Amino acid sequence: MDILGSKMAYIDVGEGDPILFLHGEPTSSYLWRNIMPHLESQGRLIAPDNIGFGKSDQPELNYTFEDHYLYFDAFMKKMDLQNITLVVHDWGSGLGLHYARLNESRIKAIVTMEALMAPLLPAKSYEDYPHKKAEFSKMVLDPIKGHKLIIEDNWFLEVALPGAIVRPLDKATHEEYLKPFPTEKSRIQVYQWPLEIPIGGEPAVTTKVISDYNTWLENTDIPWLYLYATPGSQKPPEAADYWETRAKNIQISYIGEGIHYVQEDNPYAIGRAIYDWYRRINK
């Protein structure tokens, strides 16, 4: 689809109310390939590749949250969807939950896994952020070290992605994730996403965005399926307890052992959990 002068790739199969799958860093709609089949009988399944990722174009952008949301919102306006169930992960949760807060009348339900939200984000300071994550964020902010790690060494694709999956990542799957980023220029967007993590009030945009949808999630009556794994990364098990006491219409489901890219470890558990929950909220 042509979006703001660039092509955005997306999967669109089936009929019925839309179930929208949103990926984050540094993945694509490919992340959902083993989960979407579980929902084939339940609705229209849609999974876009964020601008600069997957099979979408890589225009000359800074790839800030604002840039990504501009393209995502334009995509959503063209699709003109109603009764949307959002299935979100990583920065896909940032885009999707921001959209949901601003377009609540279009949202039917929400599914999150390893999402960017409280109690971890926004972090008040580096001291309030888990030590290893804080050290990584500080290093990324160093223009020399961060550039070398992510742009030159392609660390996110070569190390972080397979390292945040419990099972060994097979070569063919890994190569599919690597395809969009063969050159240093093609990794600018991969470098930018870690810079968007809100710590100590910076960046101001994502600090406000995540704070606002955290508050919204506490107050909305929209059905919410919260999936978590152990040990988790963005969403350790204790985060499930945090939201269970705050959200109004939440179901907590454990999906097994996983770190961050839980779709690679537990597609069956995720797919069946969503299917069973979605079937029941449709009654």
PDB file of C-alpha atoms in Angstrom:
ATOM      1  CA  MET A   1       0.000   0.000   0.000  1.00  0.00           C
ATOM      2  CA  ASP A   2       1.240   3.498  -0.831  1.00  0.00           C
ATOM      3  CA  ILE A   3       1.637   5.442   2.419  1.00  0.00           C
ATOM      4  CA  LEU A   4       3.008   8.978   2.361  1.00  0.00           C
ATOM      5  CA  GLY A   5       4.942   8.255  -0.816  1.00  0.00           C
ATOM      6  CA  SER A   6       6.432   4.931   0.331  1.00  0.00           C
ATOM      7  CA  LYS A   7       5.252   1.342   0.138  1.00  0.00           C
ATOM      8  CA  MET A   8       4.174  -0.412   3.317  1.00  0.00           C
ATOM      9  CA  ALA A   9       3.914  -4.186   3.091  1.00  0.00           C
ATOM     10  CA  TYR A  10       1.199  -6.042   4.965  1.00  0.00           C
ATOM     11  CA  ILE A  11      -0.574  -9.375   5.250  1.00  0.00           C
ATOM     12  CA  ASP A  12      -4.365  -9.295   4.917  1.00  0.00           C
ATOM     13  CA  VAL A  13      -6.280 -12.583   4.951  1.00  0.00           C
ATOM     14  CA  GLY A  14      -9.726 -13.774   5.939  1.00  0.00           C
ATOM     15  CA  GLU A  15     -13.004 -12.055   6.739  1.00  0.00           C
ATOM     16  CA  GLY A  16     -14.763 -10.636   9.766  1.00  0.00           C
ATOM     17  CA  ASP A  17     -13.695  -8.257  12.501  1.00  0.00           C
ATOM     18  CA  PRO A  18     -10.006  -7.332  12.079  1.00  0.00           C
ATOM     19  CA  ILE A  19      -7.302  -8.823  14.283  1.00  0.00           C
ATOM     20  CA  LEU A  20      -4.262  -6.589  13.841  1.00  0.00           C
ATOM     21  CA  PHE A  21      -0.787  -7.963  14.632  1.00  0.00           C
ATOM     22  CA  LEU A  22       1.881  -5.318  15.327  1.00  0.00           C
ATOM     23  CA  HIS A  23       5.591  -6.132  15.547  1.00  0.00           C
ATOM     24  CA  GLY A  24       8.436  -4.144  17.066  1.00  0.00           C
ATOM     25  CA  GLU A  25      12.244  -4.031  17.022  1.00  0.00           C
ATOM     26  CA  PRO A  26      13.930  -5.393  14.867  1.00  0.00           C
ATOM     27  CA  THR A  27      11.324  -7.782  13.461  1.00  0.00           C
ATOM     28  CA  SER A  28       8.465  -7.707  10.940  1.00  0.00           C
ATOM     29  CA  SER A  29       5.124  -9.377  10.260  1.00  0.00           C
ATOM     30  CA  TYR A  30       7.184 -12.576   9.892  1.00  0.00           C
ATOM     31  CA  LEU A  31       7.214 -12.686  13.706  1.00  0.00           C
ATOM     32  CA  TRP A  32       3.524 -13.688  13.669  1.00  0.00           C
ATOM     33  CA  ARG A  33       3.739 -16.450  11.046  1.00  0.00           C
ATOM     34  CA  ASN A  34       3.158 -19.321  13.515  1.00  0.00           C
ATOM     35  CA  ILE A  35       0.467 -17.539  15.533  1.00  0.00           C
ATOM     36  CA  MET A  36      -1.858 -16.133  12.882  1.00  0.00           C
ATOM     37  CA  PRO A  37      -2.983 -19.599  11.639  1.00  0.00           C
ATOM     38  CA  HIS A  38      -4.596 -20.242  15.043  1.00  0.00           C
ATOM     39  CA  LEU A  39      -6.939 -17.298  14.426  1.00  0.00           C
ATOM     40  CA  GLU A  40      -7.808 -18.015  10.786  1.00  0.00           C
ATOM     41  CA  SER A  41     -11.410 -18.927  11.555  1.00  0.00           C
ATOM     42  CA  GLN A  42     -11.966 -15.965  13.867  1.00  0.00           C
ATOM     43  CA  GLY A  43     -11.670 -12.859  11.685  1.00  0.00           C
ATOM     44  CA  ARG A  44      -9.719 -10.811   9.183  1.00  0.00           C
ATOM     45  CA  LEU A  45      -6.018 -11.133  10.023  1.00  0.00           C
ATOM     46  CA  ILE A  46      -3.824  -8.112   9.233  1.00  0.00           C
ATOM     47  CA  ALA A  47      -0.102  -7.741   9.936  1.00  0.00           C
ATOM     48  CA  PRO A  48       1.797  -4.708   8.580  1.00  0.00           C
ATOM     49  CA  ASP A  49       5.553  -4.270   8.350  1.00  0.00           C
ATOM     50  CA  ASN A  50       6.468  -0.995  10.057  1.00  0.00           C
ATOM     51  CA  ILE A  51       8.003   1.584   7.762  1.00  0.00           C
ATOM     52  CA  GLY A  52      11.698   0.753   7.329  1.00  0.00           C
ATOM     53  CA  PHE A  53      11.214  -2.846   8.474  1.00  0.00           C
ATOM     54  CA  GLY A  54      10.377  -6.153   6.849  1.00  0.00           C
ATOM     55  CA  LYS A  55       9.343  -5.739   3.222  1.00  0.00           C
ATOM     56  CA  SER A  56       8.266  -2.109   3.632  1.00  0.00           C
ATOM     57  CA  ASP A  57      10.287   0.691   2.032  1.00  0.00           C
ATOM     58  CA  GLN A  58      13.121   2.407   3.873  1.00  0.00           C
ATOM     59  CA  PRO A  59      12.618   6.129   3.144  1.00  0.00           C
ATOM     60  CA  GLU A  60      14.978   8.820   4.411  1.00  0.00           C
ATOM     61  CA  LEU A  61      13.622   9.357   7.944  1.00  0.00           C
ATOM     62  CA  ASN A  62      14.958   9.745  11.451  1.00  0.00           C
ATOM     63  CA  TYR A  63      12.727   6.808  12.463  1.00  0.00           C
ATOM     64  CA  THR A  64      11.635   8.347  15.736  1.00  0.00           C
ATOM     65  CA  PHE A  65       8.404   7.225  17.371  1.00  0.00           C
ATOM     66  CA  GLU A  66       6.720  10.223  15.744  1.00  0.00           C
ATOM     67  CA  ASP A  67       7.919   9.143  12.295  1.00  0.00           C
ATOM     68  CA  HIS A  68       6.696   5.591  12.809  1.00  0.00           C
ATOM     69  CA  TYR A  69       3.344   6.700  14.161  1.00  0.00           C
ATOM     70  CA  LEU A  70       2.822   9.088  11.231  1.00  0.00           C
ATOM     71  CA  TYR A  71       3.079   6.174   8.798  1.00  0.00           C
ATOM     72  CA  PHE A  72       1.144   3.760  10.993  1.00  0.00           C
ATOM     73  CA  ASP A  73      -1.703   6.231  11.488  1.00  0.00           C
ATOM     74  CA  ALA A  74      -1.824   6.906   7.724  1.00  0.00           C
ATOM     75  CA  PHE A  75      -1.956   3.150   7.136  1.00  0.00           C
ATOM     76  CA  MET A  76      -4.825   2.831   9.610  1.00  0.00           C
ATOM     77  CA  LYS A  77      -6.731   5.704   7.988  1.00  0.00           C
ATOM     78  CA  LYS A  78      -6.487   3.979   4.608  1.00  0.00           C
ATOM     79  CA  MET A  79      -7.586   0.644   6.044  1.00  0.00           C
ATOM     80  CA  ASP A  80     -10.518   2.327   7.873  1.00  0.00           C
ATOM     81  CA  LEU A  81     -10.981  -0.540  10.335  1.00  0.00           C
ATOM     82  CA  GLN A  82     -13.614  -0.946  13.052  1.00  0.00           C
ATOM     83  CA  ASN A  83     -13.940  -3.452  15.920  1.00  0.00           C
ATOM     84  CA  ILE A  84     -10.173  -3.964  15.952  1.00  0.00           C
ATOM     85  CA  THR A  85      -8.468  -6.490  18.185  1.00  0.00           C
ATOM     86  CA  LEU A  86      -4.851  -5.413  18.645  1.00  0.00           C
ATOM     87  CA  VAL A  87      -2.178  -8.072  19.156  1.00  0.00           C
ATOM     88  CA  VAL A  88       0.990  -6.182  20.062  1.00  0.00           C
ATOM     89  CA  HIS A  89       4.636  -6.760  20.988  1.00  0.00           C
ATOM     90  CA  ASP A  90       7.639  -4.542  21.765  1.00  0.00           C
ATOM     91  CA  TRP A  91       7.375  -1.175  19.937  1.00  0.00           C
ATOM     92  CA  GLY A  92       4.293  -2.524  18.177  1.00  0.00           C
ATOM     93  CA  SER A  93       2.688  -2.043  21.588  1.00  0.00           C
ATOM     94  CA  GLY A  94       3.837   1.572  21.660  1.00  0.00           C
ATOM     95  CA  LEU A  95       2.245   2.279  18.286  1.00  0.00           C
ATOM     96  CA  GLY A  96      -0.842   0.149  18.892  1.00  0.00           C
ATOM     97  CA  LEU A  97      -1.677   1.283  22.414  1.00  0.00           C
ATOM     98  CA  HIS A  98      -1.144   4.936  21.500  1.00  0.00           C
ATOM     99  CA  TYR A  99      -3.544   4.429  18.592  1.00  0.00           C
ATOM    100  CA  ALA A 100      -6.031   2.628  20.843  1.00  0.00           C
ATOM    101  CA  ARG A 101      -6.058   5.448  23.384  1.00  0.00           C
ATOM    102  CA  LEU A 102      -6.709   8.006  20.646  1.00  0.00           C
ATOM    103  CA  ASN A 103      -9.261   5.842  18.779  1.00  0.00           C
ATOM    104  CA  GLU A 104     -10.999   3.902  21.546  1.00  0.00           C
ATOM    105  CA  SER A 105     -14.298   3.654  19.659  1.00  0.00           C
ATOM    106  CA  ARG A 106     -12.543   1.541  16.997  1.00  0.00           C
ATOM    107  CA  ILE A 107     -11.040  -0.939  19.462  1.00  0.00           C
ATOM    108  CA  LYS A 108     -12.757  -4.205  20.340  1.00  0.00           C
ATOM    109  CA  ALA A 109     -10.023  -5.870  22.408  1.00  0.00           C
ATOM    110  CA  ILE A 110      -6.287  -5.899  23.163  1.00  0.00           C
ATOM    111  CA  VAL A 111      -3.661  -8.625  23.455  1.00  0.00           C
ATOM    112  CA  THR A 112      -0.193  -7.767  24.784  1.00  0.00           C
ATOM    113  CA  MET A 113       3.037  -9.728  25.156  1.00  0.00           C
ATOM    114  CA  GLU A 114       6.404  -8.267  26.130  1.00  0.00           C
ATOM    115  CA  ALA A 115       4.851  -4.824  25.727  1.00  0.00           C
ATOM    116  CA  LEU A 116       6.406  -1.457  26.608  1.00  0.00           C
ATOM    117  CA  MET A 117       4.421  -0.263  29.613  1.00  0.00           C
ATOM    118  CA  ALA A 118       4.346   0.078  33.388  1.00  0.00           C
ATOM    119  CA  PRO A 119       5.757  -0.880  35.777  1.00  0.00           C
ATOM    120  CA  LEU A 120       8.996  -0.821  33.780  1.00  0.00           C
ATOM    121  CA  LEU A 121       8.329   2.153  31.511  1.00  0.00           C
ATOM    122  CA  PRO A 122       8.613   5.041  31.491  1.00  0.00           C
ATOM    123  CA  ALA A 123      11.550   4.690  33.898  1.00  0.00           C
ATOM    124  CA  LYS A 124      11.999   7.567  36.348  1.00  0.00           C
ATOM    125  CA  SER A 125      15.786   7.272  36.143  1.00  0.00           C
ATOM    126  CA  TYR A 126      18.543   4.884  35.129  1.00  0.00           C
ATOM    127  CA  GLU A 127      18.668   3.761  38.769  1.00  0.00           C
ATOM    128  CA  ASP A 128      14.991   2.755  38.548  1.00  0.00           C
ATOM    129  CA  TYR A 129      15.564   0.753  35.361  1.00  0.00           C
ATOM    130  CA  PRO A 130      16.963  -2.828  35.482  1.00  0.00           C
ATOM    131  CA  HIS A 131      20.753  -2.592  35.621  1.00  0.00           C
ATOM    132  CA  LYS A 132      21.596  -4.439  32.396  1.00  0.00           C
ATOM    133  CA  LYS A 133      18.968  -2.528  30.443  1.00  0.00           C
ATOM    134  CA  ALA A 134      20.163   0.776  31.907  1.00  0.00           C
ATOM    135  CA  GLU A 135      23.787   0.033  30.966  1.00  0.00           C
ATOM    136  CA  PHE A 136      22.722  -0.881  27.436  1.00  0.00           C
ATOM    137  CA  SER A 137      20.675   2.313  27.085  1.00  0.00           C
ATOM    138  CA  LYS A 138      23.602   4.418  28.259  1.00  0.00           C
ATOM    139  CA  MET A 139      25.918   2.735  25.759  1.00  0.00           C
ATOM    140  CA  VAL A 140      23.486   3.250  22.885  1.00  0.00           C
ATOM    141  CA  LEU A 141      23.388   6.968  23.704  1.00  0.00           C
ATOM    142  CA  ASP A 142      27.159   7.093  23.156  1.00  0.00           C
ATOM    143  CA  PRO A 143      27.387   8.136  19.468  1.00  0.00           C
ATOM    144  CA  ILE A 144      30.571   6.128  18.899  1.00  0.00           C
ATOM    145  CA  LYS A 145      29.886   2.959  20.903  1.00  0.00           C
ATOM    146  CA  GLY A 146      26.196   2.833  20.030  1.00  0.00           C
ATOM    147  CA  HIS A 147      26.829   3.373  16.327  1.00  0.00           C
ATOM    148  CA  LYS A 148      29.473   0.664  16.212  1.00  0.00           C
ATOM    149  CA  LEU A 149      27.379  -1.841  18.125  1.00  0.00           C
ATOM    150  CA  ILE A 150      24.114  -1.501  16.223  1.00  0.00           C
ATOM    151  CA  ILE A 151      24.999  -0.002  12.842  1.00  0.00           C
ATOM    152  CA  GLU A 152      28.429  -1.521  12.144  1.00  0.00           C
ATOM    153  CA  ASP A 153      28.231  -4.811  14.050  1.00  0.00           C
ATOM    154  CA  ASN A 154      24.488  -5.344  13.471  1.00  0.00           C
ATOM    155  CA  TRP A 155      24.237  -6.445  17.104  1.00  0.00           C
ATOM    156  CA  PHE A 156      20.452  -6.343  17.336  1.00  0.00           C
ATOM    157  CA  LEU A 157      20.019  -8.845  14.527  1.00  0.00           C
ATOM    158  CA  GLU A 158      23.125 -10.931  15.091  1.00  0.00           C
ATOM    159  CA  VAL A 159      23.138 -11.140  18.904  1.00  0.00           C
ATOM    160  CA  ALA A 160      20.096  -9.617  20.652  1.00  0.00           C
ATOM    161  CA  LEU A 161      17.415 -11.336  18.582  1.00  0.00           C
ATOM    162  CA  PRO A 162      18.706 -14.929  18.896  1.00  0.00           C
ATOM    163  CA  GLY A 163      19.832 -14.211  22.463  1.00  0.00           C
ATOM    164  CA  ALA A 164      16.292 -13.306  23.554  1.00  0.00           C
ATOM    165  CA  ILE A 165      14.854 -16.606  22.330  1.00  0.00           C
ATOM    166  CA  VAL A 166      15.126 -19.713  24.491  1.00  0.00           C
ATOM    167  CA  ARG A 167      15.304 -22.262  21.673  1.00  0.00           C
ATOM    168  CA  PRO A 168      18.191 -22.211  19.185  1.00  0.00           C
ATOM    169  CA  LEU A 169      17.195 -19.963  16.282  1.00  0.00           C
ATOM    170  CA  ASP A 170      17.501 -22.003  13.088  1.00  0.00           C
ATOM    171  CA  LYS A 171      19.531 -20.579  10.216  1.00  0.00           C
ATOM    172  CA  ALA A 172      16.642 -20.125   7.766  1.00  0.00           C
ATOM    173  CA  THR A 173      14.555 -18.191  10.295  1.00  0.00           C
ATOM    174  CA  HIS A 174      17.495 -16.028  11.313  1.00  0.00           C
ATOM    175  CA  GLU A 175      18.288 -15.240   7.680  1.00  0.00           C
ATOM    176  CA  GLU A 176      14.707 -14.114   7.106  1.00  0.00           C
ATOM    177  CA  TYR A 177      15.019 -11.605   9.958  1.00  0.00           C
ATOM    178  CA  LEU A 178      18.397 -10.424   8.625  1.00  0.00           C
ATOM    179  CA  LYS A 179      17.193  -9.772   5.055  1.00  0.00           C
ATOM    180  CA  PRO A 180      15.968  -6.164   5.437  1.00  0.00           C
ATOM    181  CA  PHE A 181      19.246  -4.952   6.977  1.00  0.00           C
ATOM    182  CA  PRO A 182      22.201  -5.918   4.744  1.00  0.00           C
ATOM    183  CA  THR A 183      23.957  -2.530   4.882  1.00  0.00           C
ATOM    184  CA  GLU A 184      24.859   0.011   7.534  1.00  0.00           C
ATOM    185  CA  LYS A 185      22.445   2.512   5.978  1.00  0.00           C
ATOM    186  CA  SER A 186      19.593   0.014   6.284  1.00  0.00           C
ATOM    187  CA  ARG A 187      20.137  -0.230  10.063  1.00  0.00           C
ATOM    188  CA  ILE A 188      19.423   3.408  10.944  1.00  0.00           C
ATOM    189  CA  GLN A 189      15.899   2.501  12.016  1.00  0.00           C
ATOM    190  CA  VAL A 190      17.204  -0.399  14.131  1.00  0.00           C
ATOM    191  CA  TYR A 191      19.540   2.049  15.897  1.00  0.00           C
ATOM    192  CA  GLN A 192      16.799   4.595  16.559  1.00  0.00           C
ATOM    193  CA  TRP A 193      14.283   2.412  18.406  1.00  0.00           C
ATOM    194  CA  PRO A 194      16.507   1.897  21.514  1.00  0.00           C
ATOM    195  CA  LEU A 195      17.005   5.664  21.639  1.00  0.00           C
ATOM    196  CA  GLU A 196      13.231   6.039  22.001  1.00  0.00           C
ATOM    197  CA  ILE A 197      13.091   4.145  25.335  1.00  0.00           C
ATOM    198  CA  PRO A 198      11.913   6.732  27.917  1.00  0.00           C
ATOM    199  CA  ILE A 199      14.248   7.072  30.908  1.00  0.00           C
ATOM    200  CA  GLY A 200      14.396  10.107  33.178  1.00  0.00           C
ATOM    201  CA  GLY A 201      11.884  12.032  31.085  1.00  0.00           C
ATOM    202  CA  GLU A 202      13.758  11.646  27.800  1.00  0.00           C
ATOM    203  CA  PRO A 203      12.672  11.429  25.073  1.00  0.00           C
ATOM    204  CA  ALA A 204       9.752  13.602  26.107  1.00  0.00           C
ATOM    205  CA  VAL A 205       7.484  12.243  23.348  1.00  0.00           C
ATOM    206  CA  THR A 206       7.669   8.575  24.303  1.00  0.00           C
ATOM    207  CA  THR A 207       7.646   9.437  28.008  1.00  0.00           C
ATOM    208  CA  LYS A 208       4.261  11.093  27.508  1.00  0.00           C
ATOM    209  CA  VAL A 209       2.937   8.504  25.050  1.00  0.00           C
ATOM    210  CA  ILE A 210       3.634   5.545  27.338  1.00  0.00           C
ATOM    211  CA  SER A 211       2.535   7.398  30.493  1.00  0.00           C
ATOM    212  CA  ASP A 212      -0.734   8.320  28.816  1.00  0.00           C
ATOM    213  CA  TYR A 213      -1.586   4.842  27.638  1.00  0.00           C
ATOM    214  CA  ASN A 214      -0.586   3.373  31.004  1.00  0.00           C
ATOM    215  CA  THR A 215      -3.247   5.595  32.574  1.00  0.00           C
ATOM    216  CA  TRP A 216      -5.706   4.713  29.818  1.00  0.00           C
ATOM    217  CA  LEU A 217      -5.144   0.981  30.367  1.00  0.00           C
ATOM    218  CA  GLU A 218      -6.072   1.399  34.024  1.00  0.00           C
ATOM    219  CA  ASN A 219      -9.351   3.084  33.135  1.00  0.00           C
ATOM    220  CA  THR A 220     -10.646   1.425  29.979  1.00  0.00           C
ATOM    221  CA  ASP A 221     -13.228  -1.375  30.036  1.00  0.00           C
ATOM    222  CA  ILE A 222     -11.916  -2.867  26.782  1.00  0.00           C
ATOM    223  CA  PRO A 223     -11.168  -6.609  27.180  1.00  0.00           C
ATOM    224  CA  TRP A 224      -7.429  -7.201  27.576  1.00  0.00           C
ATOM    225  CA  LEU A 225      -5.533 -10.489  27.322  1.00  0.00           C
ATOM    226  CA  TYR A 226      -2.158 -10.167  29.039  1.00  0.00           C
ATOM    227  CA  LEU A 227       0.291 -12.902  28.026  1.00  0.00           C
ATOM    228  CA  TYR A 228       3.532 -13.440  29.913  1.00  0.00           C
ATOM    229  CA  ALA A 229       6.446 -15.854  29.927  1.00  0.00           C
ATOM    230  CA  THR A 230       9.255 -16.702  32.329  1.00  0.00           C
ATOM    231  CA  PRO A 231      11.704 -15.170  32.838  1.00  0.00           C
ATOM    232  CA  GLY A 232      10.471 -12.526  30.387  1.00  0.00           C
ATOM    233  CA  SER A 233      12.358  -9.343  29.568  1.00  0.00           C
ATOM    234  CA  GLN A 234      10.142  -6.271  29.269  1.00  0.00           C
ATOM    235  CA  LYS A 235       7.422  -8.083  31.171  1.00  0.00           C
ATOM    236  CA  PRO A 236       8.730 -10.218  34.053  1.00  0.00           C
ATOM    237  CA  PRO A 237       6.088 -12.273  35.925  1.00  0.00           C
ATOM    238  CA  GLU A 238       5.651  -9.645  38.669  1.00  0.00           C
ATOM    239  CA  ALA A 239       4.425  -7.181  36.027  1.00  0.00           C
ATOM    240  CA  ALA A 240       1.398  -9.428  35.531  1.00  0.00           C
ATOM    241  CA  ASP A 241       0.562  -8.996  39.219  1.00  0.00           C
ATOM    242  CA  TYR A 242       0.921  -5.216  38.834  1.00  0.00           C
ATOM    243  CA  TRP A 243      -1.665  -5.071  36.059  1.00  0.00           C
ATOM    244  CA  GLU A 244      -4.028  -7.644  37.537  1.00  0.00           C
ATOM    245  CA  THR A 245      -4.693  -5.265  40.438  1.00  0.00           C
ATOM    246  CA  ARG A 246      -5.154  -2.206  38.201  1.00  0.00           C
ATOM    247  CA  ALA A 247      -6.865  -3.110  34.925  1.00  0.00           C
ATOM    248  CA  LYS A 248     -10.646  -3.418  34.864  1.00  0.00           C
ATOM    249  CA  ASN A 249     -11.182  -6.143  32.284  1.00  0.00           C
ATOM    250  CA  ILE A 250      -7.971  -8.163  32.108  1.00  0.00           C
ATOM    251  CA  GLN A 251      -7.249 -11.860  31.729  1.00  0.00           C
ATOM    252  CA  ILE A 252      -3.724 -13.002  32.612  1.00  0.00           C
ATOM    253  CA  SER A 253      -2.381 -16.078  30.790  1.00  0.00           C
ATOM    254  CA  TYR A 254       0.967 -17.787  31.217  1.00  0.00           C
ATOM    255  CA  ILE A 255       2.489 -19.005  27.939  1.00  0.00           C
ATOM    256  CA  GLY A 256       5.566 -20.871  29.195  1.00  0.00           C
ATOM    257  CA  GLU A 257       9.288 -20.278  29.084  1.00  0.00           C
ATOM    258  CA  GLY A 258      10.416 -17.278  27.071  1.00  0.00           C
ATOM    259  CA  ILE A 259      12.517 -14.130  27.128  1.00  0.00           C
ATOM    260  CA  HIS A 260      11.487 -11.361  24.721  1.00  0.00           C
ATOM    261  CA  TYR A 261      10.679 -12.855  21.303  1.00  0.00           C
ATOM    262  CA  VAL A 262       8.135 -15.215  22.816  1.00  0.00           C
ATOM    263  CA  GLN A 263       6.491 -15.836  19.437  1.00  0.00           C
ATOM    264  CA  GLU A 264       9.534 -17.909  18.463  1.00  0.00           C
ATOM    265  CA  ASP A 265       9.377 -20.062  21.601  1.00  0.00           C
ATOM    266  CA  ASN A 266       5.655 -20.435  22.275  1.00  0.00           C
ATOM    267  CA  PRO A 267       3.562 -19.886  19.118  1.00  0.00           C
ATOM    268  CA  TYR A 268       1.165 -22.701  19.962  1.00  0.00           C
ATOM    269  CA  ALA A 269       0.546 -21.487  23.518  1.00  0.00           C
ATOM    270  CA  ILE A 270       0.087 -17.894  22.294  1.00  0.00           C
ATOM    271  CA  GLY A 271      -2.175 -18.872  19.408  1.00  0.00           C
ATOM    272  CA  ARG A 272      -4.393 -21.111  21.505  1.00  0.00           C
ATOM    273  CA  ALA A 273      -4.621 -18.598  24.360  1.00  0.00           C
ATOM    274  CA  ILE A 274      -5.738 -15.847  21.975  1.00  0.00           C
ATOM    275  CA  TYR A 275      -8.156 -18.179  20.186  1.00  0.00           C
ATOM    276  CA  ASP A 276      -9.833 -19.363  23.382  1.00  0.00           C
ATOM    277  CA  TRP A 277     -10.088 -15.865  24.888  1.00  0.00           C
ATOM    278  CA  TYR A 278     -11.309 -14.283  21.617  1.00  0.00           C
ATOM    279  CA  ARG A 279     -13.943 -16.991  21.152  1.00  0.00           C
ATOM    280  CA  ARG A 280     -15.310 -16.270  24.619  1.00  0.00           C
ATOM    281  CA  ILE A 281     -15.395 -12.479  24.361  1.00  0.00           C
ATOM    282  CA  ASN A 282     -17.364 -12.865  21.123  1.00  0.00           C
ATOM    283  CA  LYS A 283     -20.177 -14.791  22.809  1.00  0.00           C
TER     284      LYS A 283
END
